[in-house]
Each structure stands twice: as C-alpha cells, then as structure tokens.
Short mmCIF file of C-alpha atoms in Angstrom, two decimals:
data_model
loop_
_atom_site.label_atom_id
_atom_site.label_comp_id
_atom_site.label_asym_id
_atom_site.label_seq_id
_atom_site.Cartn_x
_atom_site.Cartn_y
_atom_site.Cartn_z
CA UNK A 1 -5.24 28.64 -11.95
CA UNK A 2 -6.68 25.14 -12.12
CA UNK A 3 -10.29 26.37 -12.14
CA UNK A 4 -10.61 25.59 -15.84
CA UNK A 5 -9.58 22.05 -15.06
CA UNK A 6 -13.04 21.24 -13.79
CA UNK A 7 -15.13 23.62 -15.82
CA UNK A 8 -13.46 22.12 -18.90
CA UNK A 9 -13.28 18.38 -19.52
CA UNK A 10 -14.58 17.31 -16.14
CA UNK A 11 -17.71 19.37 -16.64
CA UNK A 12 -18.83 16.67 -19.08
CA UNK A 13 -18.39 13.98 -16.46
CA UNK A 14 -20.53 15.89 -14.00
CA UNK A 15 -23.10 16.73 -16.62
CA UNK A 16 -23.33 12.99 -17.35
CA UNK A 17 -23.80 12.39 -13.64
CA UNK A 18 -26.65 14.91 -13.51
CA UNK A 19 -28.34 13.54 -16.63
CA UNK A 20 -28.12 10.01 -15.26
CA UNK A 21 -30.06 11.30 -12.26
CA UNK A 22 -32.70 12.78 -14.57
CA UNK A 23 -32.86 9.52 -16.50
CA UNK A 24 -33.39 7.58 -13.31
CA UNK A 25 -36.15 10.02 -12.36
CA UNK A 26 -37.97 9.37 -15.62
CA UNK A 27 -37.55 5.62 -15.25
CA UNK A 28 -38.67 5.52 -11.66
CA UNK A 29 -41.82 7.47 -12.46
CA UNK A 30 -42.89 4.54 -14.63
CA UNK A 31 -42.71 1.93 -11.86
CA UNK A 32 -45.91 1.20 -10.02
CA UNK A 33 -44.72 0.15 -6.61
CA UNK A 34 -45.08 3.09 -4.20
CA UNK A 35 -42.09 2.75 -1.86
CA UNK A 36 -39.81 1.75 -4.73
CA UNK A 37 -40.79 4.99 -6.39
CA UNK A 38 -40.16 6.93 -3.22
CA UNK A 39 -36.71 5.48 -2.57
CA UNK A 40 -35.73 6.16 -6.17
CA UNK A 41 -36.92 9.71 -5.76
CA UNK A 42 -34.63 9.91 -2.73
CA UNK A 43 -31.81 8.53 -4.85
CA UNK A 44 -32.32 11.18 -7.49
CA UNK A 45 -32.54 13.97 -4.94
CA UNK A 46 -29.38 12.74 -3.22
CA UNK A 47 -27.46 12.38 -6.49
CA UNK A 48 -28.67 15.83 -7.49
CA UNK A 49 -27.61 17.37 -4.18
CA UNK A 50 -24.19 15.71 -4.36
CA UNK A 51 -23.65 16.75 -7.98
CA UNK A 52 -24.80 20.32 -7.36
CA UNK A 53 -22.64 20.58 -4.24
CA UNK A 54 -19.60 19.33 -6.10
CA UNK A 55 -20.31 21.48 -9.17
CA UNK A 56 -20.61 24.61 -7.02
CA UNK A 57 -17.32 23.83 -5.32
CA UNK A 58 -15.56 23.00 -8.57
CA UNK A 59 -17.00 25.78 -10.70
CA UNK A 60 -17.08 28.68 -8.29
CA UNK A 61 -13.38 29.39 -8.51
CA UNK A 62 -12.96 28.30 -4.92
CA UNK A 63 -9.32 27.58 -5.65
CA UNK A 64 -8.88 31.34 -5.97
CA UNK A 65 -11.22 32.45 -3.21
CA UNK A 66 -10.10 30.02 -0.54
CA UNK A 67 -6.36 29.94 -0.07
CA UNK A 68 -4.27 27.93 2.30
CA UNK A 69 -1.21 30.14 1.99
CA UNK A 70 -0.12 33.31 0.25
CA UNK A 71 2.84 33.32 -2.09
CA UNK A 72 5.45 36.08 -1.63
CA UNK A 73 3.79 37.88 -4.59
CA UNK A 74 0.36 37.66 -2.93
CA UNK A 75 1.87 39.09 0.23
CA UNK A 76 3.46 41.99 -1.65
CA UNK A 77 0.23 42.69 -3.54
CA UNK A 78 -1.83 42.69 -0.34
CA UNK A 79 -0.20 45.93 0.79
CA UNK A 80 -1.41 47.06 4.22
CA UNK A 81 -3.63 43.99 4.68
CA UNK A 82 -0.51 41.92 5.23
CA UNK A 83 0.47 43.72 8.44
CA UNK A 84 -0.73 42.53 11.82
CA UNK A 85 -2.88 39.63 10.64
CA UNK A 86 -1.84 36.02 11.15
CA UNK A 87 -1.09 34.63 7.72
CA UNK A 88 0.55 31.65 6.11
CA UNK A 89 3.27 32.31 3.59
CA UNK A 90 4.35 29.54 1.23
CA UNK A 91 7.20 29.27 -1.21
CA UNK A 92 10.70 28.01 -1.74
CA UNK A 93 13.63 28.63 0.57
CA UNK A 94 15.86 30.81 -1.59
CA UNK A 95 19.25 29.15 -2.19
CA UNK A 96 22.05 30.84 -0.28
CA UNK A 97 19.71 32.72 2.05
CA UNK A 98 19.66 30.48 5.13
CA UNK A 99 21.37 31.81 8.24
CA UNK A 100 21.15 30.31 11.68
CA UNK A 101 21.25 32.72 14.63
CA UNK A 102 21.69 32.08 18.35
CA UNK A 103 22.86 28.53 17.82
CA UNK A 104 19.78 26.61 16.72
CA UNK A 105 16.97 28.62 18.32
CA UNK A 106 16.43 31.12 15.50
CA UNK A 107 16.58 30.92 11.75
CA UNK A 108 16.69 33.52 8.99
CA UNK A 109 15.92 32.82 5.35
CA UNK A 110 14.21 34.17 2.25
CA UNK A 111 11.04 32.66 0.82
CA UNK A 112 10.59 33.08 -2.90
CA UNK A 113 8.08 32.22 -5.62
CA UNK A 114 10.61 33.18 -8.31
CA UNK A 115 8.85 36.57 -8.68
CA UNK A 116 9.03 38.10 -5.22
CA UNK A 117 11.10 37.47 -2.13
CA UNK A 118 10.06 37.81 1.52
CA UNK A 119 12.62 37.71 4.31
CA UNK A 120 11.55 35.41 7.14
CA UNK A 121 12.70 35.28 10.76
CA UNK A 122 11.70 32.03 12.40
CA UNK A 123 12.00 30.80 15.96
CA UNK A 124 12.54 27.20 16.98
CA UNK A 125 14.44 24.33 15.42
CA UNK A 126 13.44 23.54 11.82
CA UNK A 127 12.24 20.05 10.81
CA UNK A 128 14.90 17.65 9.57
CA UNK A 129 13.78 18.10 5.96
CA UNK A 130 14.45 21.85 6.01
CA UNK A 131 17.10 22.86 3.51
CA UNK A 132 17.77 25.36 0.77
CA UNK A 133 15.53 25.02 -2.25
CA UNK A 134 12.79 23.09 -0.43
CA UNK A 135 9.20 24.27 -0.08
CA UNK A 136 8.07 25.79 3.20
CA UNK A 137 4.87 27.14 4.69
CA UNK A 138 5.42 29.59 7.55
CA UNK A 139 2.74 30.96 9.84
CA UNK A 140 3.09 34.36 11.43
CA UNK A 141 2.79 38.06 10.66
CA UNK A 142 4.38 40.60 8.37
CA UNK A 143 6.16 43.27 10.38
CA UNK A 144 6.51 46.96 9.54
CA UNK A 145 10.24 46.37 9.67
CA UNK A 146 9.85 44.51 6.39
CA UNK A 147 10.36 40.93 7.43
CA UNK A 148 7.94 38.09 8.17
CA UNK A 149 8.02 36.91 11.78
CA UNK A 150 7.17 33.20 11.84
CA UNK A 151 6.31 31.08 14.87
CA UNK A 152 5.39 27.92 12.95
CA UNK A 153 7.63 26.52 10.23
CA UNK A 154 6.39 23.64 8.09
CA UNK A 155 8.32 21.91 5.34
CA UNK A 156 6.39 21.14 2.17
CA UNK A 157 8.06 18.58 -0.04
CA UNK A 158 7.08 17.64 -3.58
CA UNK A 159 5.75 14.33 -4.88
CA UNK A 160 9.16 12.88 -5.71
CA UNK A 161 10.66 10.02 -3.75
CA UNK A 162 14.16 9.01 -4.74
CA UNK A 163 16.32 6.09 -3.74
CA UNK A 164 19.96 6.99 -3.05
CA UNK A 165 22.23 6.46 -6.05
CA UNK A 166 24.74 3.61 -6.01
CA UNK A 167 27.30 4.10 -3.29
CA UNK A 168 25.32 6.93 -1.73
CA UNK A 169 24.57 6.13 1.89
CA UNK A 170 21.57 7.33 3.80
CA UNK A 171 22.53 7.98 7.35
CA UNK A 172 21.74 10.45 10.08
CA UNK A 173 24.94 12.45 9.58
CA UNK A 174 24.22 12.88 5.91
CA UNK A 175 20.68 14.00 6.64
CA UNK A 176 21.80 16.60 9.15
CA UNK A 177 24.27 17.93 6.61
CA UNK A 178 21.48 18.53 4.08
CA UNK A 179 20.86 21.83 5.86
CA UNK A 180 24.25 22.96 4.58
CA UNK A 181 24.83 26.66 4.52
CA UNK A 182 23.53 26.99 8.06
CA UNK A 183 26.97 27.32 9.59
CA UNK B 1 -26.15 -24.10 11.85
CA UNK B 2 -24.99 -21.59 9.27
CA UNK B 3 -21.34 -21.93 8.45
CA UNK B 4 -19.44 -18.95 7.16
CA UNK B 5 -18.16 -19.00 3.56
CA UNK B 6 -14.47 -19.61 2.85
CA UNK B 7 -14.10 -16.87 0.17
CA UNK B 8 -13.59 -13.93 2.55
CA UNK B 9 -11.30 -15.97 4.79
CA UNK B 10 -9.06 -16.79 1.83
CA UNK B 11 -9.00 -13.09 0.89
CA UNK B 12 -8.07 -12.05 4.44
CA UNK B 13 -5.30 -14.68 4.59
CA UNK B 14 -4.00 -13.60 1.17
CA UNK B 15 -4.13 -9.94 2.23
CA UNK B 16 -2.18 -10.61 5.43
CA UNK B 17 0.42 -12.65 3.50
CA UNK B 18 0.89 -9.86 0.92
CA UNK B 19 1.09 -7.20 3.65
CA UNK B 20 3.73 -9.21 5.49
CA UNK B 21 5.75 -9.73 2.31
CA UNK B 22 5.41 -6.10 1.20
CA UNK B 23 6.23 -4.70 4.63
CA UNK B 24 9.22 -7.01 5.04
CA UNK B 25 10.52 -5.90 1.65
CA UNK B 26 9.77 -2.26 2.42
CA UNK B 27 11.47 -2.36 5.81
CA UNK B 28 14.55 -4.42 4.96
CA UNK B 29 15.17 -4.63 1.20
CA UNK B 30 14.15 -1.21 -0.13
CA UNK B 31 16.49 1.72 0.55
CA UNK B 32 15.43 4.77 2.56
CA UNK B 33 14.56 7.92 0.66
CA UNK B 34 17.50 10.15 -0.13
CA UNK B 35 16.26 13.17 1.88
CA UNK B 36 13.65 11.67 4.21
CA UNK B 37 15.63 8.62 5.19
CA UNK B 38 13.93 5.78 7.04
CA UNK B 39 10.69 7.62 7.77
CA UNK B 40 9.70 7.42 4.09
CA UNK B 41 8.98 3.70 4.62
CA UNK B 42 5.62 4.59 6.16
CA UNK B 43 4.60 5.27 2.55
CA UNK B 44 4.15 1.52 2.11
CA UNK B 45 1.14 1.56 4.44
CA UNK B 46 -0.03 5.17 4.11
CA UNK B 47 -0.54 5.18 0.35
CA UNK B 48 -2.27 1.75 0.15
CA UNK B 49 -4.53 2.82 3.04
CA UNK B 50 -5.46 6.02 1.21
CA UNK B 51 -6.25 4.25 -2.07
CA UNK B 52 -8.32 1.57 -0.39
CA UNK B 53 -10.19 3.98 1.89
CA UNK B 54 -11.35 5.82 -1.23
CA UNK B 55 -12.22 2.49 -2.84
CA UNK B 56 -14.27 1.37 0.18
CA UNK B 57 -16.19 4.68 0.16
CA UNK B 58 -16.77 4.25 -3.57
CA UNK B 59 -18.19 0.77 -3.01
CA UNK B 60 -20.41 2.17 -0.21
CA UNK B 61 -21.66 4.80 -2.65
CA UNK B 62 -22.41 2.17 -5.30
CA UNK B 63 -24.19 0.02 -2.72
CA UNK B 64 -26.25 3.03 -1.57
CA UNK B 65 -27.31 3.74 -5.16
CA UNK B 66 -28.17 0.07 -5.72
CA UNK B 67 -30.17 -0.05 -2.49
CA UNK B 68 -32.24 2.99 -3.39
CA UNK B 69 -32.68 1.72 -6.94
CA UNK B 70 -33.57 -1.92 -6.26
CA UNK B 71 -34.73 -1.86 -2.60
CA UNK B 72 -32.85 -5.12 -2.07
CA UNK B 73 -31.63 -5.61 1.49
CA UNK B 74 -28.29 -7.13 0.46
CA UNK B 75 -27.22 -3.69 -0.74
CA UNK B 76 -28.04 -2.16 2.64
CA UNK B 77 -25.83 -4.77 4.33
CA UNK B 78 -23.01 -4.18 1.83
CA UNK B 79 -23.26 -0.42 2.28
CA UNK B 80 -23.03 -0.73 6.06
CA UNK B 81 -20.01 -3.03 5.75
CA UNK B 82 -18.19 -0.81 3.26
CA UNK B 83 -18.77 2.38 5.30
CA UNK B 84 -17.50 0.73 8.46
CA UNK B 85 -14.32 -0.59 6.80
CA UNK B 86 -13.91 2.72 4.96
CA UNK B 87 -14.14 4.71 8.21
CA UNK B 88 -11.58 2.40 9.82
CA UNK B 89 -9.18 2.92 6.89
CA UNK B 90 -9.76 6.71 6.86
CA UNK B 91 -9.00 6.84 10.58
CA UNK B 92 -5.79 4.82 10.12
CA UNK B 93 -4.95 7.08 7.17
CA UNK B 94 -5.08 10.20 9.36
CA UNK B 95 -2.99 8.55 12.10
CA UNK B 96 -0.31 7.33 9.66
CA UNK B 97 -0.31 10.73 7.98
CA UNK B 98 0.29 12.47 11.32
CA UNK B 99 3.16 10.10 12.13
CA UNK B 100 4.72 10.83 8.74
CA UNK B 101 4.04 14.57 8.92
CA UNK B 102 5.76 15.25 12.25
CA UNK B 103 9.33 14.36 11.17
CA UNK B 104 9.00 15.60 7.57
CA UNK B 105 6.72 18.67 7.69
CA UNK B 106 7.49 19.44 11.32
CA UNK B 107 3.87 19.30 12.54
CA UNK B 108 1.43 16.49 13.38
CA UNK B 109 -1.47 18.21 11.70
CA UNK B 110 -2.37 21.38 9.88
CA UNK B 111 -5.67 22.53 8.37
CA UNK B 112 -4.45 22.28 4.82
CA UNK B 113 -7.02 21.43 2.11
CA UNK B 114 -6.07 17.74 1.77
CA UNK B 115 -6.07 17.07 5.51
CA UNK B 116 -9.23 19.07 6.14
CA UNK B 117 -11.27 17.42 3.38
CA UNK B 118 -10.06 14.00 4.54
CA UNK B 119 -11.16 14.78 8.09
CA UNK B 120 -14.56 15.87 6.72
CA UNK B 121 -14.78 12.54 4.89
CA UNK B 122 -13.95 10.58 8.05
CA UNK B 123 -16.50 12.45 10.19
CA UNK B 124 -19.22 12.41 7.52
CA UNK B 125 -19.08 8.63 7.17
CA UNK B 126 -18.65 8.08 10.91
CA UNK B 127 -21.79 10.23 11.27
CA UNK B 128 -23.66 7.93 8.90
CA UNK B 129 -22.71 4.95 11.07
CA UNK B 130 -24.05 6.88 14.09
CA UNK B 131 -27.24 7.69 12.18
CA UNK B 132 -27.78 3.99 11.52
CA UNK B 133 -27.58 3.30 15.26
CA UNK B 134 -30.31 5.82 16.02
CA UNK B 135 -32.92 4.52 13.60
CA UNK B 136 -34.80 1.34 14.58
CA UNK B 137 -36.98 0.97 11.49
CA UNK B 138 -34.83 -0.91 8.92
CA UNK B 139 -36.60 0.74 5.96
CA UNK B 140 -36.03 4.27 7.24
CA UNK B 141 -32.50 3.40 8.39
CA UNK B 142 -31.59 1.99 4.96
CA UNK B 143 -33.12 4.85 3.00
CA UNK B 144 -31.77 7.68 5.13
CA UNK B 145 -28.27 6.32 5.41
CA UNK B 146 -28.15 5.54 1.68
CA UNK B 147 -29.19 9.13 0.87
CA UNK B 148 -26.57 10.44 3.32
CA UNK B 149 -23.93 8.16 1.76
CA UNK B 150 -24.65 9.43 -1.76
CA UNK B 151 -24.36 13.05 -0.58
CA UNK B 152 -21.28 12.47 1.60
CA UNK B 153 -19.56 10.76 -1.33
CA UNK B 154 -19.31 14.12 -3.11
CA UNK B 155 -16.36 14.76 -0.77
CA UNK B 156 -14.30 11.91 -2.27
CA UNK B 157 -13.47 13.69 -5.56
CA UNK B 158 -12.87 16.85 -3.52
CA UNK B 159 -10.29 14.98 -1.42
CA UNK B 160 -8.66 13.79 -4.64
CA UNK B 161 -8.56 17.24 -6.26
CA UNK B 162 -7.78 19.14 -3.04
CA UNK B 163 -4.04 19.06 -3.78
CA UNK B 164 -4.63 20.42 -7.30
CA UNK B 165 -7.31 23.04 -6.70
CA UNK B 166 -5.66 24.68 -3.74
CA UNK B 167 -2.08 25.27 -2.76
CA UNK B 168 -1.52 22.89 0.11
CA UNK B 169 1.02 21.55 2.53
CA UNK B 170 0.37 18.02 1.27
CA UNK B 171 2.16 17.26 -1.98
CA UNK B 172 0.35 16.37 -5.19
CA UNK B 173 -0.32 12.77 -6.20
CA UNK B 174 2.83 10.86 -7.04
CA UNK B 175 3.10 8.68 -10.14
CA UNK B 176 5.45 5.82 -10.96
CA UNK B 177 7.63 8.42 -12.70
CA UNK B 178 8.12 10.47 -9.53
CA UNK B 179 8.83 7.48 -7.29
CA UNK B 180 12.06 5.50 -7.62
CA UNK B 181 11.52 2.00 -9.00
CA UNK B 182 13.17 0.60 -5.85
CA UNK B 183 10.03 1.65 -3.93
CA UNK B 184 7.48 0.21 -6.39
CA UNK B 185 7.42 -3.45 -5.35
CA UNK B 186 6.64 -3.03 -1.61
CA UNK B 187 4.09 -0.33 -2.47
CA UNK B 188 2.29 -2.61 -4.92
CA UNK B 189 2.44 -5.68 -2.67
CA UNK B 190 0.93 -3.72 0.20
CA UNK B 191 -1.65 -2.03 -2.05
CA UNK B 192 -2.99 -5.46 -3.06
CA UNK B 193 -2.57 -6.69 0.52
CA UNK B 194 -4.82 -3.96 1.89
CA UNK B 195 -7.20 -4.42 -1.06
CA UNK B 196 -7.68 -8.15 -0.35
CA UNK B 197 -7.89 -7.57 3.40
CA UNK B 198 -10.47 -4.82 2.90
CA UNK B 199 -12.54 -6.91 0.49
CA UNK B 200 -12.51 -9.87 2.87
CA UNK B 201 -13.51 -7.65 5.79
CA UNK B 202 -16.34 -6.04 3.82
CA UNK B 203 -17.67 -9.48 2.80
CA UNK B 204 -17.55 -10.80 6.37
CA UNK B 205 -19.07 -7.62 7.79
CA UNK B 206 -21.82 -7.60 5.15
CA UNK B 207 -22.70 -11.16 6.18
CA UNK B 208 -23.09 -10.08 9.80
CA UNK B 209 -25.26 -7.16 8.70
CA UNK B 210 -27.40 -9.49 6.55
CA UNK B 211 -27.95 -11.92 9.41
CA UNK B 212 -28.97 -9.05 11.72
CA UNK B 213 -31.32 -7.67 9.10
CA UNK B 214 -32.91 -11.09 8.56
CA UNK B 215 -33.59 -11.28 12.28
CA UNK B 216 -35.08 -7.77 12.33
CA UNK B 217 -37.31 -8.23 9.32
CA UNK B 218 -38.41 -11.85 10.02
CA UNK B 219 -42.05 -12.14 11.11
CA UNK B 220 -42.59 -13.32 14.71
CA UNK B 221 -42.71 -17.12 15.06
CA UNK B 222 -46.13 -18.75 14.70
CA UNK B 223 -46.45 -19.87 18.33
CA UNK B 224 -45.82 -16.31 19.55
CA UNK B 225 -48.75 -15.19 17.42
CA UNK B 226 -50.81 -18.08 18.84
CA UNK B 227 -50.19 -16.86 22.37
CA UNK B 228 -51.41 -13.39 21.46
CA UNK B 229 -54.59 -14.76 19.92
#
C-alpha cells in the first residue's frame, strides 16, 4: 500500500540521519575531553536507536501486518477466520442501503469498499454524522447468517471541511435530515 | 535581584491576543461546517495544539542533541522546558480530540493508529519528566533524559505518518485545498497564537530551569567550607 512511501524517497532522509550519527561518532572520537566524548557517544547511540527503531517500523511493511480495520474485501477473503472473532470492519455506507428498524434502536446498512459489500446490523443510535456515503468503522462479529453484527458504530469522516454555500443554513433540523433514507 | 526578561512576556501577551482574536472570529464570524455544524469550531484549537505540540517535541529533541553534543547546561534547561510544554500541549490535544470525537465519530476514544501513537508520545515524554525527578545528579539527569528524548522523538514522525501507513479512524492531514477558505483565518490566527504562547512559556520555563541548575551546580559558599575546616 503505502509501504513504498518510506522505503522510497524517505529512505534517503533516514539514511542521512544515520550517516550524520556516524559522522558525529568520528568527530567525537577526536575530542580529548573524557565526559564530552562519553555524552557524544550516548548521543550517537540514541540517534542510532531512534533511527533503527523508526526504520524497522517504516520498512517492515507494518502497514500491512498491523491493521486497524478490515475492509469488506479483507473480510470476504478471511473465510472462516472472520466468524466468531471480534473484528473491526471499515468502509463506506452504501448509498440506498440504510434502513432503521425498531424506531431508532437498531440500524441496518451495507458497508462497501467498492469491491465487496458486507451487510451490517447495528444496535444503538448512530452518531449525528452518520449518513449514506460516509465512512464507518463497526466493531463486532461476522455471523454464520451472513451479516455483520455490530455493537460499536463509529463514523469516519474525510479530511474535507466545507462552509455552507450561500443561502445554505446550518441548523439542527438540517443536520438531522442528513440521515435521509432512514424513514 | 534578578529581573525577568521582557521578551517572553511580550510573546505570551501577543499569543493571548492572537488566540482571543482567532477564537472570537472562529466562534462568531466563521460559519459552521456543512455536515458537522458548530462542533467543527473546535478545529481552531485542536489543530494549532497538534502542530505546536509536535513543534515543542522537535525543539526538545534539538535541545537534547545540542546538550549531548556541547555539554552546555543551557540546552538541558531548554530541553526540560520544551518537554514540559510539549507534554501539556499533547495532553490538551488528547482532551480536545476526545471532545471532538464524541459527537462526530460517536466515541470518546478508540485505539486507532493516530490516537494510540499520540498517547505513546504523551506517556513517553511524561515519563522523561518523571525520570528527571528521580535523578539527583545533574550530569546523569541531563545525559539520561537527553538520550531518552532522542529515542522517544522517533515517535513523532510515526504520529505524523500513522494516518497514511495504516487505515485509521482519524482522517488524513487536511490541506488548505480541503478546508474552506472561510475557516483559514481563525485557524491561522490561533496557530500563531499558540506558537507565540508556547515559545514564551518555553523561554520562561527554561529560565526557571537554568536558575535551579545554577543553584545545584554552584560550589558551596566559602564560609560554609570554613566551618568544615
């Protein structure tokens, strides 16, 4: 995914960091004062440890090995591993899929990553930002019945912040109506 | 009688003035976000706090490197000051984030990569402050905490990249292109407000640290030695 991000261009930055540490080591070995030498040795060791720690994290493909949530495709590909375990599923609320059951206490919708779709049953009132097309992360388990039972629904918005257009009013009624399609 | 310098006081006053102006604009003049509504206004303190927390940690890192490289005590004092202000900002950052998260995400906290690495940052630097309290010898205290600061700083780029490396609940970094221009002015005013406030605080706190160090390192007065002899 973004693993090459670091191993590519940023690798040079971290290599420069490491070589600076080596340079400092060479320089400090030329100074005569004992404790000065020792504290510089500490500096080099610390810089080295920090750089190595960061490089391991950045280069080890941790973005693939350590995941915060599964996409619907990941969930489908996991096969039997998906059943019974508590997992987080992340994706977009599929447009047109939201249905509210039992008044406001239960919610049905599809989560999609544009490749696969997982049907989600969620309990509890959704956050105000919940609407069709928005990102969500749901926590729960995949059932044998073929749907994902969620007991924790989180809305994940993107990095865009927009002012209302001219004449458009922001008020509570308008915000509540953004979950349109629920009725 | 030592009298404190005016530079940091001017910075603090300027920072407060900018924060007041930016917050007033953000709360009254700028519109609410189209989907989030009024709660989006917390952006005007959350984002400046995040930027400046990272900046304070970066200055602490630079001071730690300078201390280990030059063995000059002023860098130890500056490092202590920057870590303390940085920890304060990181703590505020987590609180503001939780307040923003509850109405928008629906939860106060979740162990997503951005939040987790930020918590690690907060506790790592708070731990360094604790370490400094436990060591009486100024030389050992300075060296150990500087080494710890350099190592702990490796988490700062990880915090920055956390939203890119991993899929996360927290959104990616915004840019001026993804934020309506109506929100830019209060954000920038407050960013400089927190920057000046932070710089003033670090300067004042570094002065306190220097004075304490001078007391610790100063040789005992001559008459005390006379009594011993």
